[in-house]
Amino acid sequence: MLSATSAIAETVVIDGIAYTLYAESKQATVVAGETKYTGCVVIPESVVYNNGTYSVTSIGYSAFGGCSSLASIEIPNSVASIGNYAFQYCSGLSKGNIAIIKIGEKSVKIVVG
């Protein structure tokens, strides 16, 4: 039997990135995948799944947590929120690097390390 929430949100992997897709709002959240993210990850502004286009608007709680081999990440302007602990224990990111990420109309300063 399907639950009511299964029709509303679905978690899928597209091009190596796990997303929870929300059918009603056509929005997507980057979430932790079954395998850890490595190397350079580029999050797109939108993804296509089952003939639907979803805007990537958030990075979920602990989405990249523990991804020690994550070297860099590009976050598009479409991302309006980043969950707590999203990059916790990402030791592969250069310590002490400062990144300015534009999220919508705001700029956020992130210090890694």
XYZ file of N, CA and C in Angstrom:
339
model
N 0.834 -1.175 0.000
C 0.000 0.000 0.000
C 0.878 1.238 0.000
N 0.561 2.206 -0.813
C 1.314 3.459 -0.878
C 0.836 4.409 0.193
N 1.800 5.093 0.798
C 1.410 6.118 1.763
C 1.140 7.422 1.023
N 0.501 8.346 1.683
C 0.173 9.630 1.065
C 1.423 10.408 0.703
N 2.490 10.274 1.513
C 3.705 11.037 1.245
C 4.505 10.469 0.080
N 4.336 9.193 -0.263
C 5.121 8.631 -1.356
C 4.753 9.268 -2.693
N 3.522 9.735 -2.828
C 3.107 10.395 -4.068
C 3.600 11.834 -4.114
N 3.951 12.393 -2.957
C 4.350 13.795 -2.878
C 5.853 13.957 -3.070
N 6.664 13.096 -2.485
C 8.117 13.220 -2.558
C 8.734 11.873 -2.905
N 9.797 11.939 -3.693
C 10.486 10.723 -4.119
C 11.978 11.014 -4.139
N 12.776 10.083 -3.611
C 14.222 10.255 -3.632
C 14.799 9.447 -4.783
N 15.598 10.131 -5.617
C 16.189 9.516 -6.805
C 17.643 9.979 -6.929
N 18.413 9.255 -7.737
C 19.788 9.653 -8.047
C 19.841 10.023 -9.522
N 20.314 11.246 -9.793
C 20.440 11.737 -11.166
C 21.862 12.226 -11.343
N 22.575 11.653 -12.303
C 23.966 12.022 -12.575
C 24.834 11.986 -11.320
N 24.612 10.972 -10.484
C 25.452 10.758 -9.305
C 25.097 11.583 -8.086
N 24.055 12.399 -8.163
C 23.626 13.220 -7.028
C 22.231 12.759 -6.605
N 22.049 12.556 -5.297
C 20.751 12.138 -4.770
C 19.898 13.363 -4.472
N 18.633 13.285 -4.857
C 17.675 14.369 -4.653
C 16.383 13.806 -4.076
N 15.725 14.602 -3.261
C 14.330 14.347 -2.948
C 13.549 15.311 -3.831
N 12.664 14.754 -4.644
C 11.863 15.547 -5.582
C 10.465 15.718 -5.016
N 9.979 16.953 -5.056
C 8.645 17.264 -4.549
C 7.738 17.563 -5.734
N 6.828 16.641 -6.000
C 5.994 16.694 -7.202
C 5.133 17.949 -7.283
N 4.514 18.326 -6.186
C 3.585 19.451 -6.227
C 4.281 20.782 -6.510
N 5.410 21.027 -5.854
C 6.107 22.311 -6.023
C 7.141 22.286 -7.148
N 7.440 21.083 -7.661
C 8.466 20.904 -8.693
C 9.830 21.423 -8.214
N 10.122 21.165 -6.926
C 11.407 21.537 -6.341
C 12.164 20.288 -5.935
N 13.499 20.435 -5.865
C 14.368 19.319 -5.496
C 15.318 19.758 -4.393
N 15.617 18.820 -3.491
C 16.583 19.023 -2.421
C 17.694 18.005 -2.593
N 18.956 18.462 -2.549
C 20.091 17.542 -2.570
C 20.151 16.860 -1.213
N 20.269 15.537 -1.215
C 20.312 14.765 0.031
C 21.508 13.822 0.003
N 21.791 13.204 1.141
C 22.880 12.230 1.219
C 22.544 11.037 0.333
N 23.532 10.598 -0.432
C 23.336 9.437 -1.290
C 23.755 8.162 -0.567
N 23.504 7.030 -1.184
C 23.919 5.759 -0.592
C 25.432 5.614 -0.602
N 26.083 6.264 -1.560
C 27.542 6.281 -1.582
C 27.990 7.715 -1.328
N 29.155 7.868 -0.722
C 29.662 9.197 -0.382
C 30.056 9.947 -1.654
N 29.832 11.246 -1.636
C 30.228 12.097 -2.748
C 31.736 12.274 -2.730
N 32.357 12.274 -3.918
C 33.803 12.428 -4.033
C 34.131 13.407 -5.152
N 35.360 13.894 -5.129
C 35.832 14.747 -6.212
C 35.145 16.086 -6.237
N 34.890 16.567 -7.445
C 34.252 17.871 -7.655
C 32.784 17.646 -8.002
N 31.895 18.176 -7.196
C 30.462 18.015 -7.416
C 29.896 19.339 -7.913
N 29.158 19.272 -9.000
C 28.495 20.451 -9.552
C 26.987 20.202 -9.466
N 26.331 21.008 -8.656
C 24.882 20.887 -8.508
C 24.225 21.740 -9.595
N 23.355 21.167 -10.394
C 22.688 21.959 -11.443
C 21.549 22.793 -10.867
N 21.110 23.796 -11.616
C 19.978 24.616 -11.185
C 18.669 23.842 -11.242
N 18.598 22.854 -12.141
C 17.386 22.043 -12.248
C 17.752 20.650 -12.731
N 16.841 19.719 -12.473
C 17.001 18.341 -12.932
C 15.709 17.895 -13.600
N 15.844 16.940 -14.515
C 14.680 16.388 -15.209
C 14.516 14.938 -14.781
N 13.291 14.585 -14.416
C 12.985 13.215 -14.001
C 11.551 12.891 -14.414
N 11.369 11.776 -15.093
C 10.032 11.349 -15.549
C 9.267 12.481 -16.231
N 9.919 13.114 -17.185
C 9.324 14.194 -17.982
C 8.967 15.443 -17.178
N 9.453 15.547 -15.941
C 9.213 16.749 -15.144
C 10.525 17.453 -14.851
N 10.494 18.771 -14.804
C 11.680 19.559 -14.471
C 11.520 20.099 -13.058
N 12.540 19.879 -12.231
C 12.525 20.275 -10.834
C 13.647 21.272 -10.577
N 13.330 22.397 -9.961
C 14.322 23.394 -9.603
C 15.027 22.942 -8.322
N 16.356 22.951 -8.335
C 17.130 22.554 -7.152
C 17.204 23.772 -6.238
N 16.474 23.717 -5.130
C 16.324 24.890 -4.271
C 16.964 24.754 -2.899
N 17.446 23.554 -2.545
C 18.044 23.404 -1.217
C 19.014 22.235 -1.166
N 19.870 22.306 -0.157
C 20.779 21.215 0.187
C 20.346 20.771 1.571
N 20.008 19.510 1.707
C 19.421 19.012 2.939
C 20.397 18.791 4.077
N 19.831 18.518 5.223
C 20.549 18.220 6.459
C 21.599 17.141 6.204
N 22.840 17.440 6.486
C 23.952 16.492 6.401
C 24.121 15.864 5.014
N 23.696 16.565 3.965
C 23.720 16.009 2.609
C 25.110 15.534 2.191
N 26.144 16.296 2.537
C 27.503 15.927 2.176
C 28.311 15.511 3.404
N 27.658 15.362 4.525
C 28.327 15.017 5.780
C 29.146 13.740 5.661
N 30.388 13.808 6.107
C 31.257 12.644 6.097
C 31.873 12.315 4.753
N 31.713 13.195 3.785
C 32.286 12.956 2.451
C 33.722 13.478 2.440
N 34.613 12.716 3.026
C 36.000 13.162 3.208
C 36.759 13.297 1.895
N 36.287 12.698 0.827
C 36.956 12.800 -0.474
C 36.310 13.841 -1.385
N 35.419 14.650 -0.830
C 34.818 15.739 -1.592
C 35.851 16.852 -1.702
N 36.256 17.177 -2.928
C 37.312 18.179 -3.146
C 36.760 19.571 -3.352
N 35.607 19.685 -4.027
C 34.992 20.987 -4.250
C 33.523 20.794 -4.590
N 32.788 21.896 -4.473
C 31.366 21.851 -4.784
C 30.957 23.184 -5.379
N 30.153 23.124 -6.424
C 29.582 24.323 -7.028
C 28.089 24.314 -6.733
N 27.617 25.420 -6.144
C 26.226 25.539 -5.748
C 25.579 26.624 -6.601
N 24.494 26.307 -7.300
C 23.871 27.301 -8.180
C 23.059 28.337 -7.400
N 22.752 29.442 -8.057
C 21.941 30.502 -7.451
C 20.536 30.039 -7.092
N 20.070 28.963 -7.676
C 18.721 28.481 -7.385
C 18.600 27.934 -5.964
N 19.727 27.605 -5.328
C 19.704 27.065 -3.965
C 19.460 28.203 -2.981
N 18.325 28.117 -2.273
C 17.930 29.171 -1.337
C 18.220 28.801 0.109
N 18.510 27.510 0.388
C 18.797 27.126 1.766
C 19.761 25.941 1.806
N 20.558 25.937 2.860
C 21.512 24.855 3.097
C 21.269 24.360 4.514
N 20.995 23.063 4.644
C 20.667 22.478 5.939
C 21.859 22.396 6.875
N 21.559 22.262 8.150
C 22.590 22.096 9.161
C 23.466 20.891 8.846
N 24.728 21.030 9.160
C 25.716 19.958 9.013
C 25.874 19.466 7.577
N 25.479 20.271 6.612
C 25.526 19.864 5.207
C 26.935 19.460 4.772
N 27.960 20.091 5.350
C 29.342 19.805 4.941
C 30.208 19.329 6.112
N 29.580 18.801 7.152
C 30.321 18.340 8.320
C 31.216 17.156 7.954
N 32.434 17.217 8.443
C 33.441 16.163 8.224
C 33.819 15.985 6.756
N 33.816 17.063 6.007
C 34.271 17.048 4.613
C 35.745 17.447 4.606
N 36.587 16.574 5.102
C 38.008 16.894 5.279
C 38.750 17.069 3.968
N 38.188 16.626 2.858
C 38.828 16.793 1.559
C 38.738 18.202 1.023
N 37.798 18.993 1.552
C 37.724 20.398 1.171
C 38.900 21.098 1.824
N 39.551 21.968 1.098
C 40.741 22.644 1.606
C 40.409 23.442 2.855
N 41.108 23.150 3.918
C 40.877 23.863 5.171
C 41.310 25.308 5.049
N 40.539 26.172 5.639
C 40.855 27.588 5.628
C 40.366 28.321 4.390
N 39.837 27.602 3.406
C 39.304 28.269 2.216
C 38.045 29.038 2.573
N 37.888 30.161 1.938
C 36.681 30.959 2.133
C 35.959 31.010 0.799
N 34.690 30.695 0.832
C 33.888 30.741 -0.384
C 32.734 31.704 -0.164
N 32.470 32.516 -1.148
C 31.295 33.376 -1.119
C 30.299 32.769 -2.091
N 29.174 32.385 -1.582
C 28.158 31.736 -2.396
C 26.947 32.647 -2.451
N 26.504 32.953 -3.636
C 25.307 33.785 -3.786
C 24.101 32.865 -3.770
N 23.213 33.140 -2.830
C 21.986 32.365 -2.696
C 20.850 33.361 -2.860
N 20.201 33.313 -4.007
C 19.155 34.285 -4.287
C 19.746 35.688 -4.323
N 19.232 36.563 -3.497
C 19.716 37.940 -3.435
C 20.759 38.136 -2.337
N 21.091 37.073 -1.614
C 22.021 37.199 -0.493
C 23.328 36.496 -0.796
N 24.404 37.006 -0.251
C 25.698 36.337 -0.343
C 26.008 35.740 1.016
N 26.494 34.526 1.009
C 26.824 33.831 2.249
C 28.302 33.500 2.238
N 28.980 33.801 3.321
C 30.405 33.502 3.456
C 30.522 32.181 4.196
N 31.196 31.230 3.569
C 31.396 29.915 4.185
C 32.890 29.719 4.375
N 33.293 29.427 5.600
C 34.688 29.135 5.899
C 34.797 27.647 6.137
N 35.625 26.984 5.356
C 35.805 25.541 5.480
C 36.983 25.294 6.404
N 36.781 24.424 7.381
C 37.873 24.088 8.292
C 37.635 24.690 9.566
